[in-house]
PDB file of C-alpha atoms and ligand atoms in Angstrom:
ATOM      1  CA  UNK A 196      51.493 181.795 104.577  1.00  0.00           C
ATOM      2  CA  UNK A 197      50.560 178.479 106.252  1.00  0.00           C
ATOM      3  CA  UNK A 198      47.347 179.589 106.778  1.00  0.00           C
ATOM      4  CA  UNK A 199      46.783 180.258 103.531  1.00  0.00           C
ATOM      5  CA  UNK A 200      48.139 176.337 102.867  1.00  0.00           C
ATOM      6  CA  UNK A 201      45.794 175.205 105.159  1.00  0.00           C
ATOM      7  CA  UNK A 202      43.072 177.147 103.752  1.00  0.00           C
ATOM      8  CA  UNK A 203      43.149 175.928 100.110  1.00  0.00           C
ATOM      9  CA  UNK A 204      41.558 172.875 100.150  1.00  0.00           C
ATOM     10  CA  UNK A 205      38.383 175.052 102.418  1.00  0.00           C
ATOM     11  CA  UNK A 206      38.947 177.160  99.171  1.00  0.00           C
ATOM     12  CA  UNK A 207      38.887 174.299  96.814  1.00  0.00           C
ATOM     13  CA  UNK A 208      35.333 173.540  98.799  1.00  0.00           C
ATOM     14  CA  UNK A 209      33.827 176.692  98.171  1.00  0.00           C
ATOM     15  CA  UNK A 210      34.500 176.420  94.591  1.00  0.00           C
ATOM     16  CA  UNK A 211      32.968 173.521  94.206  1.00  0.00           C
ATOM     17  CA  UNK A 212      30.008 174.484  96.169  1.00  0.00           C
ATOM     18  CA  UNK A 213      29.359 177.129  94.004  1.00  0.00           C
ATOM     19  CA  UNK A 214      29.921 175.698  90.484  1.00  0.00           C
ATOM     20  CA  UNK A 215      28.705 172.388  90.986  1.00  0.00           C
ATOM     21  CA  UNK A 216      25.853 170.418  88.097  1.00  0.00           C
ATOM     22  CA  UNK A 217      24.324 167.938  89.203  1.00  0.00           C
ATOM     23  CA  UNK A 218      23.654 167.446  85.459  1.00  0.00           C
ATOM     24  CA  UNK A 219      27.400 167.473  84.734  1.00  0.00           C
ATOM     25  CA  UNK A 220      28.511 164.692  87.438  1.00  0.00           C
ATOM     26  CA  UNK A 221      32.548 164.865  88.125  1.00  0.00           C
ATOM     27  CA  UNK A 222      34.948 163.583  90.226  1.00  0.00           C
ATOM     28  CA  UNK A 223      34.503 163.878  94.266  1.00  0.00           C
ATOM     29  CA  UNK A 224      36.864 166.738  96.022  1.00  0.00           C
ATOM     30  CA  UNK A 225      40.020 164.949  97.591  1.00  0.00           C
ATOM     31  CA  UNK A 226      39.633 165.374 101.340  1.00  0.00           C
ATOM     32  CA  UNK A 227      42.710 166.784 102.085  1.00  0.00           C
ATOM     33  CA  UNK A 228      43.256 169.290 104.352  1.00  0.00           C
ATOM     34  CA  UNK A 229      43.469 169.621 108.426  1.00  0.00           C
ATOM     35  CA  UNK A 230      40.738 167.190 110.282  1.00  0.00           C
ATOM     36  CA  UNK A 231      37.612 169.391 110.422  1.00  0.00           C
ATOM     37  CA  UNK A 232      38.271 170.330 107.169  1.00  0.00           C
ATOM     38  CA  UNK A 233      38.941 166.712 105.756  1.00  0.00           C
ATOM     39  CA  UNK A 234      35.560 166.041 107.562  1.00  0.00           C
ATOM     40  CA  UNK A 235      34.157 169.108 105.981  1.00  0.00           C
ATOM     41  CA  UNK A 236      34.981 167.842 102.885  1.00  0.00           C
ATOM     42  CA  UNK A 237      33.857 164.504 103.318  1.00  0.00           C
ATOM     43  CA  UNK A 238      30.408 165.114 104.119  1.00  0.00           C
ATOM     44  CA  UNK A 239      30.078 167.454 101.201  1.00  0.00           C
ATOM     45  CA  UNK A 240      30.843 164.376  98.598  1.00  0.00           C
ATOM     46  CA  UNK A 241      28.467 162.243 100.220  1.00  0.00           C
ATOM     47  CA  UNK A 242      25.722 165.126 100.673  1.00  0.00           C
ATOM     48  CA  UNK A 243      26.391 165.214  96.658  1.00  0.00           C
ATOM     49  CA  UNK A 244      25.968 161.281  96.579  1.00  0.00           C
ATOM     50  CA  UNK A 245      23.172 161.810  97.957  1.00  0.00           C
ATOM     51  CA  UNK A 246      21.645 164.461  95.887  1.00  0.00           C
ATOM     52  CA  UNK A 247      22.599 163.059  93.042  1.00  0.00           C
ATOM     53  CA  UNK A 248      20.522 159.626  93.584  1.00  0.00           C
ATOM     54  CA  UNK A 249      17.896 161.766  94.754  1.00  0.00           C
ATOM     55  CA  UNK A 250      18.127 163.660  91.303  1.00  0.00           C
ATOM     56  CA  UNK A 251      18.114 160.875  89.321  1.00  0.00           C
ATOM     57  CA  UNK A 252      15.353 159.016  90.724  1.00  0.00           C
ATOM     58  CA  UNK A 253      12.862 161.903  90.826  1.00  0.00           C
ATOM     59  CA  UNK A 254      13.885 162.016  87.223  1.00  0.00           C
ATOM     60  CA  UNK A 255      13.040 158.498  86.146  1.00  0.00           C
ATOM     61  CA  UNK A 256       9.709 159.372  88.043  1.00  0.00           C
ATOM     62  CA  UNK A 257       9.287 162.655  85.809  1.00  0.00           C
ATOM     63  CA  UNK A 258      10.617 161.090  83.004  1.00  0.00           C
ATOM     64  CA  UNK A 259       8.616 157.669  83.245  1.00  0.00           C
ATOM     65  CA  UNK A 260       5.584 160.052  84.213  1.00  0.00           C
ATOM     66  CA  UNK A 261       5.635 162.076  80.581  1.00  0.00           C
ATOM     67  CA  UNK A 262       6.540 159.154  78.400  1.00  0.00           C
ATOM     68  CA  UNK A 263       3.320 157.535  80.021  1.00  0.00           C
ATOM     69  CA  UNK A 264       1.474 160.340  78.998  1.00  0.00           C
ATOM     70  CA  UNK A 265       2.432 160.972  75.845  1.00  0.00           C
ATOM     71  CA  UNK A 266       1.343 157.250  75.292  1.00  0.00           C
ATOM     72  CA  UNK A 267      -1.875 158.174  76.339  1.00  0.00           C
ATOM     73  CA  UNK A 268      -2.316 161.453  74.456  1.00  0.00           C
ATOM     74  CA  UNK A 269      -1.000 159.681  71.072  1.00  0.00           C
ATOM     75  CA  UNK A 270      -3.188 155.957  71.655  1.00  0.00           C
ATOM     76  CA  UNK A 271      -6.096 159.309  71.754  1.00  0.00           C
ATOM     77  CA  UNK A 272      -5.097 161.153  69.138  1.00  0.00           C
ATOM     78  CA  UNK A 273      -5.029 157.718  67.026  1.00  0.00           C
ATOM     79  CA  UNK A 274      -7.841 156.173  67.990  1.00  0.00           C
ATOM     80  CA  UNK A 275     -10.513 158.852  68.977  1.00  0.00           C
ATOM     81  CA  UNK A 276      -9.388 161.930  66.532  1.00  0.00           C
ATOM     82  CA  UNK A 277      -8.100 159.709  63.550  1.00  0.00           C
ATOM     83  CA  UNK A 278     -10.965 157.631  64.038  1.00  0.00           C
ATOM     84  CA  UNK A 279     -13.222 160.342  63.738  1.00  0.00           C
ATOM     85  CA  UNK A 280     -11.542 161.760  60.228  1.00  0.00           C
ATOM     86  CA  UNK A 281     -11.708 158.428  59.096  1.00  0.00           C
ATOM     87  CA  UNK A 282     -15.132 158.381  59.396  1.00  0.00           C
ATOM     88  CA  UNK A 283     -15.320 162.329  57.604  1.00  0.00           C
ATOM     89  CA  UNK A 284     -13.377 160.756  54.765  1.00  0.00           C
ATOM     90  CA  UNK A 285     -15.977 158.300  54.182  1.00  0.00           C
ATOM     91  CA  UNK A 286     -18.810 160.166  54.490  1.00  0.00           C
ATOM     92  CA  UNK A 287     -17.070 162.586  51.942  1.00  0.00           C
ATOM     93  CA  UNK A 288     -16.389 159.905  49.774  1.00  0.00           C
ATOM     94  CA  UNK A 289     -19.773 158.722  49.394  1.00  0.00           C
ATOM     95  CA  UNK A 290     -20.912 162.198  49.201  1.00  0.00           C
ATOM     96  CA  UNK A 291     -18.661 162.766  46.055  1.00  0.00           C
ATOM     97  CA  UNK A 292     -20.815 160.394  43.851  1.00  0.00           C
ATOM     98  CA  UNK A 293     -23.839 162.138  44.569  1.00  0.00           C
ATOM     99  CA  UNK A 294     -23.042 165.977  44.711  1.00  0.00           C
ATOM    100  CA  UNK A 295     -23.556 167.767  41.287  1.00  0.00           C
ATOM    101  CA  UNK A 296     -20.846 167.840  39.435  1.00  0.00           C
ATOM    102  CA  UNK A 297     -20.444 171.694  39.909  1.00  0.00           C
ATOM    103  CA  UNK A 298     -19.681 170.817  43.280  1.00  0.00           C
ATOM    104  CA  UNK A 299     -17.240 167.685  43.077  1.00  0.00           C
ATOM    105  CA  UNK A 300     -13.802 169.998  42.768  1.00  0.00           C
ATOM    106  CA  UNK A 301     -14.807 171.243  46.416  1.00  0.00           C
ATOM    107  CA  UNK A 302     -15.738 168.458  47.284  1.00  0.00           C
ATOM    108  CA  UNK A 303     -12.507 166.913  46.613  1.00  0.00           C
ATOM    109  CA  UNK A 304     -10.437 169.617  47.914  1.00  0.00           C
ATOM    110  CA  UNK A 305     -12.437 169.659  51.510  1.00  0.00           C
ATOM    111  CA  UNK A 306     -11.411 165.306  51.492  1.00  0.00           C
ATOM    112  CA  UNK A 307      -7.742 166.313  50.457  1.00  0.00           C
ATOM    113  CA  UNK A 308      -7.226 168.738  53.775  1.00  0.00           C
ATOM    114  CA  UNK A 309      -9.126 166.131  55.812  1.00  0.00           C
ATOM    115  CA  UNK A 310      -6.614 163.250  54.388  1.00  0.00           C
ATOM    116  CA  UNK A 311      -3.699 165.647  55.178  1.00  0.00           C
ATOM    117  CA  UNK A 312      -5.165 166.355  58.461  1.00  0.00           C
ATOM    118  CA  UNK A 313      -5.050 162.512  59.341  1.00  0.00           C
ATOM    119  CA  UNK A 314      -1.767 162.243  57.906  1.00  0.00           C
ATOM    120  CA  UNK A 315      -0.895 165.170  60.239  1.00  0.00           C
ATOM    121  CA  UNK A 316      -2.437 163.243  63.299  1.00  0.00           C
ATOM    122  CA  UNK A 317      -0.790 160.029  62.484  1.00  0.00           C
ATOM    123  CA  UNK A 318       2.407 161.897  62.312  1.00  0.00           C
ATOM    124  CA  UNK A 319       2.243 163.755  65.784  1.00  0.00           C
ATOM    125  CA  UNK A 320       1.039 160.310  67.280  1.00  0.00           C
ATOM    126  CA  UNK A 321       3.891 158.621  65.866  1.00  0.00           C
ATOM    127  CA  UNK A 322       6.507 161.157  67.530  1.00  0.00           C
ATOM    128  CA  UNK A 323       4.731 161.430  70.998  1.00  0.00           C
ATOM    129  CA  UNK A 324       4.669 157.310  71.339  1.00  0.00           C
ATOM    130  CA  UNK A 325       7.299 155.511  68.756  1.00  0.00           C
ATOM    131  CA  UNK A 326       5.319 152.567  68.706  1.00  0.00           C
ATOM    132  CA  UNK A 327       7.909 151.394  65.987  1.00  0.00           C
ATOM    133  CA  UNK A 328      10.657 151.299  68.398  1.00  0.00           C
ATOM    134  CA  UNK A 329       8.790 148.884  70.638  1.00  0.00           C
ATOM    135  CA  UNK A 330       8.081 146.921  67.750  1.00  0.00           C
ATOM    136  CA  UNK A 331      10.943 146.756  65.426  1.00  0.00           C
ATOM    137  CA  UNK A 332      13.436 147.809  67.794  1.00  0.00           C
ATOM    138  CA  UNK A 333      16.249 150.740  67.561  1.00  0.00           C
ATOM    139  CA  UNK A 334      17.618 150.655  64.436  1.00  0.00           C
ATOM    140  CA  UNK A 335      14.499 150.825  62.382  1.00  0.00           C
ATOM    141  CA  UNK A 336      13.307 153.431  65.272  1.00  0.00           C
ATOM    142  CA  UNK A 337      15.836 155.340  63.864  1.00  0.00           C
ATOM    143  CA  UNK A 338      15.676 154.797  59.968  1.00  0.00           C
ATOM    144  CA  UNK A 339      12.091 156.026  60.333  1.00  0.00           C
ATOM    145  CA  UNK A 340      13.041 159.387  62.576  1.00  0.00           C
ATOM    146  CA  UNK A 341      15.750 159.426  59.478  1.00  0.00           C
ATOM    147  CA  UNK A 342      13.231 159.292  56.827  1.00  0.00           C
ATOM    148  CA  UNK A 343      10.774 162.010  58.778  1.00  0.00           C
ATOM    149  CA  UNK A 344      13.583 164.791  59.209  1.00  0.00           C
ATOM    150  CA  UNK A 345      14.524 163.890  55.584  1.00  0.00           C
ATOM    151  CA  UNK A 346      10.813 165.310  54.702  1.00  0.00           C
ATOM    152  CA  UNK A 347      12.353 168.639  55.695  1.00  0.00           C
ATOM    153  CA  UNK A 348      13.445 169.931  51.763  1.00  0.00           C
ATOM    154  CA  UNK A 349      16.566 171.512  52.466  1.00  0.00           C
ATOM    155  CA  UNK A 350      17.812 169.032  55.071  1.00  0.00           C
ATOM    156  CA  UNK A 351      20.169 166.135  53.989  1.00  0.00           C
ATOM    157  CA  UNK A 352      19.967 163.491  56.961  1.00  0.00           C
ATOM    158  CA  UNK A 353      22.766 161.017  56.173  1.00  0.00           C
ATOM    159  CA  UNK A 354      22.848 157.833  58.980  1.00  0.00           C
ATOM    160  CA  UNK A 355      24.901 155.087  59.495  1.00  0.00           C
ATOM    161  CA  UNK A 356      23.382 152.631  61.396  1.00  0.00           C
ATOM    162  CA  UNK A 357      25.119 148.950  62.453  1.00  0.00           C
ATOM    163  CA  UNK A 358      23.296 145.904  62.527  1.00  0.00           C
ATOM    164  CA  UNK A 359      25.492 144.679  65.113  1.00  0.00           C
ATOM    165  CA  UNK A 360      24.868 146.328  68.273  1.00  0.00           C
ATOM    166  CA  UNK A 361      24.532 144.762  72.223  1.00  0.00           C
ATOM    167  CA  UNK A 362      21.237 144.001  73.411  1.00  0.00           C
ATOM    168  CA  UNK A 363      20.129 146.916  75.151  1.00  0.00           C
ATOM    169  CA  UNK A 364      16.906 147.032  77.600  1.00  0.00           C
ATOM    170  CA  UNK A 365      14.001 149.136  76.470  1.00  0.00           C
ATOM    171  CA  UNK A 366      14.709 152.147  78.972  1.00  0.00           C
ATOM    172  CA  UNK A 367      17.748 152.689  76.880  1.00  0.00           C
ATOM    173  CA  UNK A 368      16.806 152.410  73.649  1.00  0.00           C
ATOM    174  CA  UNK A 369      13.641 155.003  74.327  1.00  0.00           C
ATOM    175  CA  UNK A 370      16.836 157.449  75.867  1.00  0.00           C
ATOM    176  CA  UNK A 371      18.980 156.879  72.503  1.00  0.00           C
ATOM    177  CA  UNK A 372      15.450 157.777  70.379  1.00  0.00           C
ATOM    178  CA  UNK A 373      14.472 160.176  72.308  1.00  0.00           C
ATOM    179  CA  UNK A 374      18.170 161.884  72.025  1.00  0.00           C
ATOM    180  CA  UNK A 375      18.741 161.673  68.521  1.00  0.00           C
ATOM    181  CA  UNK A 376      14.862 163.152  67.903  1.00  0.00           C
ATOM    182  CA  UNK A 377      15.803 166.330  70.139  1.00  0.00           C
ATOM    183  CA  UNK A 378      19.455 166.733  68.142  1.00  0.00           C
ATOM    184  CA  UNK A 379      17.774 166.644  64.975  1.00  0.00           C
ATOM    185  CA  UNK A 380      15.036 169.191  66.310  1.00  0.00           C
ATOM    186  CA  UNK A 381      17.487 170.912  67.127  1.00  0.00           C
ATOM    187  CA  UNK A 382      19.155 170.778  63.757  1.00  0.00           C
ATOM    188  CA  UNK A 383      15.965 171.926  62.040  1.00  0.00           C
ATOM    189  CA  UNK A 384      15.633 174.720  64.416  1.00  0.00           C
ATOM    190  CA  UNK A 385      18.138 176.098  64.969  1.00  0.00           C
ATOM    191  CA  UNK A 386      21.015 175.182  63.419  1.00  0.00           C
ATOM    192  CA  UNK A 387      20.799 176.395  59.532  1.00  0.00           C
ATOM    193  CA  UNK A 388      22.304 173.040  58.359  1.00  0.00           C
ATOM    194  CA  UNK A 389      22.387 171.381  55.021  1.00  0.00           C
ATOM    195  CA  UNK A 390      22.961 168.249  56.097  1.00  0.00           C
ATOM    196  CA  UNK A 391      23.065 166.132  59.585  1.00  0.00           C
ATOM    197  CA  UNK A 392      24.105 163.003  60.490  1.00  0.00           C
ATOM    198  CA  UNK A 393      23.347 159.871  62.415  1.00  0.00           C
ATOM    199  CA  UNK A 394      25.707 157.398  63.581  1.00  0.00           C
ATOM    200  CA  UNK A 395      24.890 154.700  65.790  1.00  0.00           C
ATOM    201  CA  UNK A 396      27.843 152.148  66.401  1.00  0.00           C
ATOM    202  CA  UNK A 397      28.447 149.459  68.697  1.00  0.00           C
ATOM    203  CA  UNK A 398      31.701 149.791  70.978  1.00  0.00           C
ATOM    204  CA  UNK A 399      33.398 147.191  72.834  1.00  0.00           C
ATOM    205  CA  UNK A 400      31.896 148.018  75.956  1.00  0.00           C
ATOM    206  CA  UNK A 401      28.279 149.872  74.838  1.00  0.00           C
ATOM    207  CA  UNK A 402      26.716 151.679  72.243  1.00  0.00           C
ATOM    208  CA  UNK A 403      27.646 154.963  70.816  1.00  0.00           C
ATOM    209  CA  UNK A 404      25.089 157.390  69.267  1.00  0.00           C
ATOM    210  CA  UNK A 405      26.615 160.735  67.403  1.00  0.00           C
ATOM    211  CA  UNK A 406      23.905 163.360  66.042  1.00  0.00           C
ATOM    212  CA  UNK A 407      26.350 165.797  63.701  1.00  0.00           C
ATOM    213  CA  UNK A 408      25.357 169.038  62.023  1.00  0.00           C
ATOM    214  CA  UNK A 409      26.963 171.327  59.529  1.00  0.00           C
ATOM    215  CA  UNK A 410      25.515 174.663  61.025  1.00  0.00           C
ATOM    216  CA  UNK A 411      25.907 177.255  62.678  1.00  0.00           C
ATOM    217  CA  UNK A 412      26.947 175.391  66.110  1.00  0.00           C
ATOM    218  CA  UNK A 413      26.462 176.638  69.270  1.00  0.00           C
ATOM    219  CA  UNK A 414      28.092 179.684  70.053  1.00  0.00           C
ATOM    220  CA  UNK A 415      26.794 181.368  73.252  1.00  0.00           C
ATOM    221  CA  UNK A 416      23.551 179.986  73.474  1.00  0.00           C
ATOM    222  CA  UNK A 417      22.992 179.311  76.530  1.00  0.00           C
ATOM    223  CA  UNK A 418      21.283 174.949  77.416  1.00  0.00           C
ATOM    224  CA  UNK A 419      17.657 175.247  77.207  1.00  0.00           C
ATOM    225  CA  UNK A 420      15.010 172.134  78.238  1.00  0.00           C
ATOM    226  CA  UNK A 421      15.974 170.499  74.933  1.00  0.00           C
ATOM    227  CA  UNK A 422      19.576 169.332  76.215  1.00  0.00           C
ATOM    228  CA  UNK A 423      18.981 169.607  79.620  1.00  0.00           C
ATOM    229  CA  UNK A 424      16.209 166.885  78.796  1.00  0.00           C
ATOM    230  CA  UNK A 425      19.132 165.152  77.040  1.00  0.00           C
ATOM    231  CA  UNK A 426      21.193 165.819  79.812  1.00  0.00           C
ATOM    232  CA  UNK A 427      18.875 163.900  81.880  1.00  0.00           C
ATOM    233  CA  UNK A 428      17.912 161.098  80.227  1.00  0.00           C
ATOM    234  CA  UNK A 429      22.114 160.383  79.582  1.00  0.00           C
ATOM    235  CA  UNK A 430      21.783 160.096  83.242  1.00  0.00           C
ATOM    236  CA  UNK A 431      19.254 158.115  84.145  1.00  0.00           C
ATOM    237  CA  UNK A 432      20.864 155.239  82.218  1.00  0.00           C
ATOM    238  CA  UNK A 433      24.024 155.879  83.068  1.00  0.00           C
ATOM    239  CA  UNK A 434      25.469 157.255  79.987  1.00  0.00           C
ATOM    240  CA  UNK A 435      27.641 160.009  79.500  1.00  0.00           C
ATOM    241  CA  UNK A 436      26.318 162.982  77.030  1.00  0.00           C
ATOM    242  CA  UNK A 437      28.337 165.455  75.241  1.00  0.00           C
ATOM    243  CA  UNK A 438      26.788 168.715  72.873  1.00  0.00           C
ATOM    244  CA  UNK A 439      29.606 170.538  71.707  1.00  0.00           C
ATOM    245  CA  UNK A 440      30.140 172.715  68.909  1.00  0.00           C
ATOM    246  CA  UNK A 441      32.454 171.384  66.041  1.00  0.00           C
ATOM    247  CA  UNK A 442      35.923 172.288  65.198  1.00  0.00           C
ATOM    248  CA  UNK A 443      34.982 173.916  61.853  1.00  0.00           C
ATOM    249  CA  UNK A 444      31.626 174.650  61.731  1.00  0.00           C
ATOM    250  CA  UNK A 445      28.137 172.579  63.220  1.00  0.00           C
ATOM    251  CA  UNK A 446      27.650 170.829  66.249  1.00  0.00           C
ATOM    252  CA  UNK A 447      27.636 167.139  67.542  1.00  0.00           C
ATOM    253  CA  UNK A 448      26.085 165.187  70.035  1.00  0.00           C
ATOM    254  CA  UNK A 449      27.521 162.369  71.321  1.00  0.00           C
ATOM    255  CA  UNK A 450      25.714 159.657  74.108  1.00  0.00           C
ATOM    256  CA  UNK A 451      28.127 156.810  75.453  1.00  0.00           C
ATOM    257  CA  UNK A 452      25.839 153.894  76.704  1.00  0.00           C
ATOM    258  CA  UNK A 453      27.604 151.309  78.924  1.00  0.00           C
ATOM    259  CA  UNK A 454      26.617 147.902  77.976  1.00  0.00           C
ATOM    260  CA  UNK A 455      24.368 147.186  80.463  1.00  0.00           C
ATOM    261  CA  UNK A 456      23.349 150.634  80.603  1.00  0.00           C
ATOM    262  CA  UNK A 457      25.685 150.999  82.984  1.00  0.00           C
ATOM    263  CA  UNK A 458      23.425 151.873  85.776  1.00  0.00           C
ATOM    264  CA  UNK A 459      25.177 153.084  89.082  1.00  0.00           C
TER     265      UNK A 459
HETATM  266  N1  ADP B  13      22.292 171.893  66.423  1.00  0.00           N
HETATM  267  C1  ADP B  13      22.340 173.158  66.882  1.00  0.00           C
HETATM  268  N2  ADP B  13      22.891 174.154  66.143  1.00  0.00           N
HETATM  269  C2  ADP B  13      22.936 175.419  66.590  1.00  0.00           C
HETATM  270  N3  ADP B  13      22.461 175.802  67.792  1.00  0.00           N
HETATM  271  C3  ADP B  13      21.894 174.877  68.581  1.00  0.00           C
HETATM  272  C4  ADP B  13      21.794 173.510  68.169  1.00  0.00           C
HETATM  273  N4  ADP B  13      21.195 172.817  69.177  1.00  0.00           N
HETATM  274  C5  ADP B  13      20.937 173.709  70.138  1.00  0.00           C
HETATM  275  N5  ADP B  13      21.333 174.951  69.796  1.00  0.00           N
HETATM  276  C6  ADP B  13      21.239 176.160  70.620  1.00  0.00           C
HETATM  277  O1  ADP B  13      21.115 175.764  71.982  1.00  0.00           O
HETATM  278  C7  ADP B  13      19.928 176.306  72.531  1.00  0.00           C
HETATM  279  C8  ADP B  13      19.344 175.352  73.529  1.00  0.00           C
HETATM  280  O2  ADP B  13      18.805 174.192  72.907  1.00  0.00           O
HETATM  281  P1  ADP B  13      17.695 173.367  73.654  1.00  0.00           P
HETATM  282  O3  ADP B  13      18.194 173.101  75.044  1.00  0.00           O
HETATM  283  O4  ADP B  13      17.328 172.185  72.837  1.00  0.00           O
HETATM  284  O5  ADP B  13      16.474 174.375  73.786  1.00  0.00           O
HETATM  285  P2  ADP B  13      15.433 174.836  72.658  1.00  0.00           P
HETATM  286  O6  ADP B  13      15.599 173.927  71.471  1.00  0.00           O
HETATM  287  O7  ADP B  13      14.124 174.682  73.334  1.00  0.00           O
HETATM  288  O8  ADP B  13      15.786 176.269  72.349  1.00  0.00           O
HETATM  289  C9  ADP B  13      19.043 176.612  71.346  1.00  0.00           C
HETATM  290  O9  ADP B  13      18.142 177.643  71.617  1.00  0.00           O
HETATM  291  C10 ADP B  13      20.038 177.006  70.279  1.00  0.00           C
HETATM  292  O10 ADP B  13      20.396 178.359  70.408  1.00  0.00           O
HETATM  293 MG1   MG B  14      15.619 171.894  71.558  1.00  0.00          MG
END
């Protein structure tokens, strides 16, 4: 029986060894227990301290590593690919006065797939590099991400957006776009919805960014690279993440940014 006392917290250990996230941070194991154990215990929490910072700074290297080059692939898509259509279209254009006019219907249907083409281009450049969040800054990031899922025909994307919120540094405000742009992927995908929402509010202490669905939510699926991504990126800013399945029906994801960011 005593032993069995003095065994718990060993037991408590090994449960925690085994089920422990780094993605998921929690609270430290109490070091209770006889001394070697205590110690036992001790040095487990800080080898997690220590993984953890590990974790998260290889991350912001990953992470700062892809964003860079999907800056690079879109400033080439923009400037070498769309530059090169623009060029078809004109050619085309001047073409179309002097073809016969037998010919001017193709003509004009070769120019419209090269104009949707560019569009296309354009498009994929503006969702590997939002150049408008730099620029205009979150909120209109986010009205434009709004207006692009709305494209989607059977998808109404509702948002509610305040003018008000805390200054927030750029690292965050490329983890809140980048967030709500996988939730409503995620939406289209896979989550048979009819509508979504967006809701970014200002708390007293942060920011507060809900992406809600009225799907199918998330039954057993199991967390792919989309929300482990998330997952991530909640991290490396300090912010806390939750994807969770809705009372009724749908799912919601919410991201809790300290004010500062709330880096540890
Ligand atoms: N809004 C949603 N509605 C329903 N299911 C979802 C939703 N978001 C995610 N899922 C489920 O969670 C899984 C993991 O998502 P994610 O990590 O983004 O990976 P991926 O999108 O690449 O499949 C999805 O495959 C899907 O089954
Ligand atoms: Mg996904």
């Amino acid at each position: 029986m005593l032993i069995r006392i003095g065994l718990a917290p060993l037991e408590r250990l090994t449960r925690a060894m085994t089920t422990i996230d780094l993605l998921k941070p929690g609270p430290r194991l109490a070091a209770t227990g006889h001394g070697e154990i205590a110690e036992l215990i001790t040095t487990f929490n800080s080898m997690i301290d220590r993984l953890e910072a590990e974790r998260g700074s290889s991350t912001a290297r990953a992470l700062s590593a892809q964003e860079a080059e999907r800056r690079r692939v879109a400033q080439e898509l923009h400037d070498e690919v769309g530059q090169s259509l623009t060029a078809v279209l004109l050619e085309l254009k001047r073409f179309a006065d002097q073809v016969p006019a037998s010919m001017r219907d193709e003509l004009l249907q070769v120019q419209e797939i090269t104009r949707s083409t560019l569009d296309e281009i354009r498009r994929i450049a503006r969702r590997l590099r939002p150049g408008v969040l730099e620029e205009l800054g979150l909120v209109s990031a986010l009205k434009a991400l709004a207006a692009e899922f709305s494209e989607h025909a059977d998808l109404v994307v509702g948002r509610s957006l305040d003018k008000n919120l805390p200054e927030l540094d750029a690292e965050t405000e490329l983890v809140v776009y980048r967030i709500a742009q996988e939730g409503l992927t995620n939406t289209v995908r896979h989550a048979h919805a009819s509508e979504v929402d967006i809701v970014l509010r200002a708390l007293t202490d942060g920011v507060e960014l809900r992406v809600r669905d009225n799907g199918r939510g998330l039954g057993t699926s199991v967390e792919g690279a989309g929300i482990r991504g998330m997952r991530e990126r909640a991290l490396l800013v300090g912010a806390e993440l939750t994807v969770a399945s809705l009372p009724k029906r749908g799912t919601e994801i919410r991201l809790v940014v300290g004010h500062t960011g709330g880096r540890r």
